[in-house]
Amino acid sequence: MIHLSHVSKSYKTSTRPALDDVSIDVDKGEFVFVIGPSGSGKSTFLRLVLREDVPTSGQIQVAGKDLGKLRRSKVPAHRRRLGCVFQDFRLLTNKTVEQNVGFALEVIGRPRAAIRKIVPEVLELVGLEGKARRLPHELSGGEQQRVAIARAFVNRPLLLLADEPTGNLDPDTSADIMLLLERINRTGTTVLMATHDNNIVDSMRRRVIELQLGKVVRDESRGVYGVGR
Ligand code: ADP
Ligand code: ADP
């Protein structure tokens, strides 16, 4: 699903590379945590996979596509094939829950009738049936993140990228969000999640890729957050 081969990324304004000769393979259906201290390169990794940025050297393939050969005009289509969830939810604040989710289908040209059928199904999947007509500010943080997950998942992406999705949530709400991401993973969607949340990583025992100063320093199939920590 994701294949990085000797990928480095240097920003002009920085002396050390944000990613330094990173090679990673993620198979279809995996659930992967990307951990590491602030500045270790987690967001850069996700941004390269999303093709929001390009590597300085090395190769990246996502879902069978060589991103180095992806034409600029195909970049939006590439991004739409992936789902994204962020720490700060990034909902459209003046649109209702169902409009936020429906919009993801509108932009790919799904007909109105299909949208009216699919959106309630996905809202039920994330436990938001009954909140379809609410605006984001009328919802709790956990509910807003559920809307964001519904929107990310409504196109049935092969890959879901989550950058600190529980960063603004309390531990109980975070645990609920993780149950939801596990459920989405069980449908066959590959999940790649950057996080600082040691409790979540330790309780899930999934693959852990640890970055430090832009290098992979650990890659374990059923890892915990910190060895001996
Ligand atoms: P993390 O997500 O683990 O906190 P990042 O990928 O955001 O790490 O950052 C990795 C390194 O790259 C840091 O040293 C950061 O300062 C640098 N960096 C990230 N984005 C940019 C940018 N747009 N311009 C310059 N430097 C950046
Ligand atoms: P209109 O009169 O334009 O149909 P609606 O209130 O029915 O106004 O819809 C406004 C927006 O909300 C539209 O973008 C529509 O796709 C979306 N929408 C309305 N109802 C649903 C629904 N049950 N499921 C999904 N999206 C809906």
mmCIF file of N, CA and C in Angstrom, residues 8 27 31 46 48-49 52 71 80 87 95 115-116 123 139 152 169 187-188 206 210 224:
data_model
loop_
_atom_site.group_PDB
_atom_site.id
_atom_site.type_symbol
_atom_site.label_atom_id
_atom_site.label_comp_id
_atom_site.label_asym_id
_atom_site.label_seq_id
_atom_site.Cartn_x
_atom_site.Cartn_y
_atom_site.Cartn_z
ATOM 1 N N SER A 8 14.533 10.797 1.317
ATOM 2 C CA SER A 8 15.011 11.912 2.141
ATOM 3 C C SER A 8 14.236 13.163 1.760
ATOM 4 N N ASP A 27 1.784 -2.872 4.218
ATOM 5 C CA ASP A 27 0.906 -3.712 3.395
ATOM 6 C C ASP A 27 -0.544 -3.283 3.530
ATOM 7 N N PHE A 31 -2.465 -1.747 10.306
ATOM 8 C CA PHE A 31 -2.706 -0.599 11.179
ATOM 9 C C PHE A 31 -1.352 -0.212 11.747
ATOM 10 N N LEU A 46 3.724 11.762 6.497
ATOM 11 C CA LEU A 46 2.328 11.745 6.057
ATOM 12 C C LEU A 46 2.122 12.686 4.866
ATOM 13 N N LEU A 48 4.221 13.530 2.579
ATOM 14 C CA LEU A 48 4.785 12.960 1.344
ATOM 15 C C LEU A 48 3.851 11.896 0.768
ATOM 16 N N VAL A 49 3.272 11.082 1.660
ATOM 17 C CA VAL A 49 2.350 10.036 1.193
ATOM 18 C C VAL A 49 1.125 10.670 0.525
ATOM 19 N N GLU A 52 1.456 16.097 -0.601
ATOM 20 C CA GLU A 52 1.381 17.530 -0.319
ATOM 21 C C GLU A 52 2.766 18.140 -0.459
ATOM 22 N N ARG A 71 1.536 13.002 -12.510
ATOM 23 C CA ARG A 71 1.474 14.350 -13.083
ATOM 24 C C ARG A 71 0.718 15.278 -12.152
ATOM 25 N N ARG A 80 -7.773 12.424 -3.232
ATOM 26 C CA ARG A 80 -9.154 12.025 -2.969
ATOM 27 C C ARG A 80 -9.283 10.521 -2.746
ATOM 28 N N GLN A 87 -5.674 16.484 13.977
ATOM 29 C CA GLN A 87 -5.898 16.802 15.381
ATOM 30 C C GLN A 87 -7.005 17.849 15.548
ATOM 31 N N LYS A 95 -21.307 24.409 7.801
ATOM 32 C CA LYS A 95 -22.094 23.331 7.212
ATOM 33 C C LYS A 95 -22.475 22.329 8.291
ATOM 34 N N ILE A 115 -25.757 10.334 -2.603
ATOM 35 C CA ILE A 115 -25.301 11.023 -1.395
ATOM 36 C C ILE A 115 -26.332 10.883 -0.283
ATOM 37 N N ARG A 116 -27.588 11.051 -0.624
ATOM 38 C CA ARG A 116 -28.647 10.957 0.379
ATOM 39 C C ARG A 116 -28.753 9.569 0.979
ATOM 40 N N LEU A 123 -22.906 7.950 8.804
ATOM 41 C CA LEU A 123 -23.134 8.585 10.115
ATOM 42 C C LEU A 123 -23.530 7.530 11.146
ATOM 43 N N LEU A 139 -21.415 20.306 18.652
ATOM 44 C CA LEU A 139 -20.973 18.948 18.984
ATOM 45 C C LEU A 139 -19.774 18.988 19.921
ATOM 46 N N ALA A 152 -13.782 11.306 6.070
ATOM 47 C CA ALA A 152 -12.585 10.679 5.497
ATOM 48 C C ALA A 152 -12.890 9.294 4.936
ATOM 49 N N LEU A 169 -8.351 15.353 22.515
ATOM 50 C CA LEU A 169 -9.455 14.648 23.165
ATOM 51 C C LEU A 169 -9.023 14.043 24.503
ATOM 52 N N THR A 187 -12.524 -3.186 8.010
ATOM 53 C CA THR A 187 -13.170 -3.243 6.698
ATOM 54 C C THR A 187 -12.136 -3.402 5.579
ATOM 55 N N GLY A 188 -10.843 -3.419 5.942
ATOM 56 C CA GLY A 188 -9.794 -3.596 4.935
ATOM 57 C C GLY A 188 -9.004 -2.340 4.643
ATOM 58 N N ARG A 206 -0.195 -2.665 17.996
ATOM 59 C CA ARG A 206 -0.106 -2.774 16.550
ATOM 60 C C ARG A 206 1.323 -2.443 16.120
ATOM 61 N N GLU A 210 9.029 3.982 14.755
ATOM 62 C CA GLU A 210 9.497 5.126 15.538
ATOM 63 C C GLU A 210 10.538 5.912 14.745
ATOM 64 N N VAL A 224 5.073 -1.397 21.488
ATOM 65 C CA VAL A 224 4.570 -0.478 22.500
ATOM 66 C C VAL A 224 5.196 0.883 22.240
#
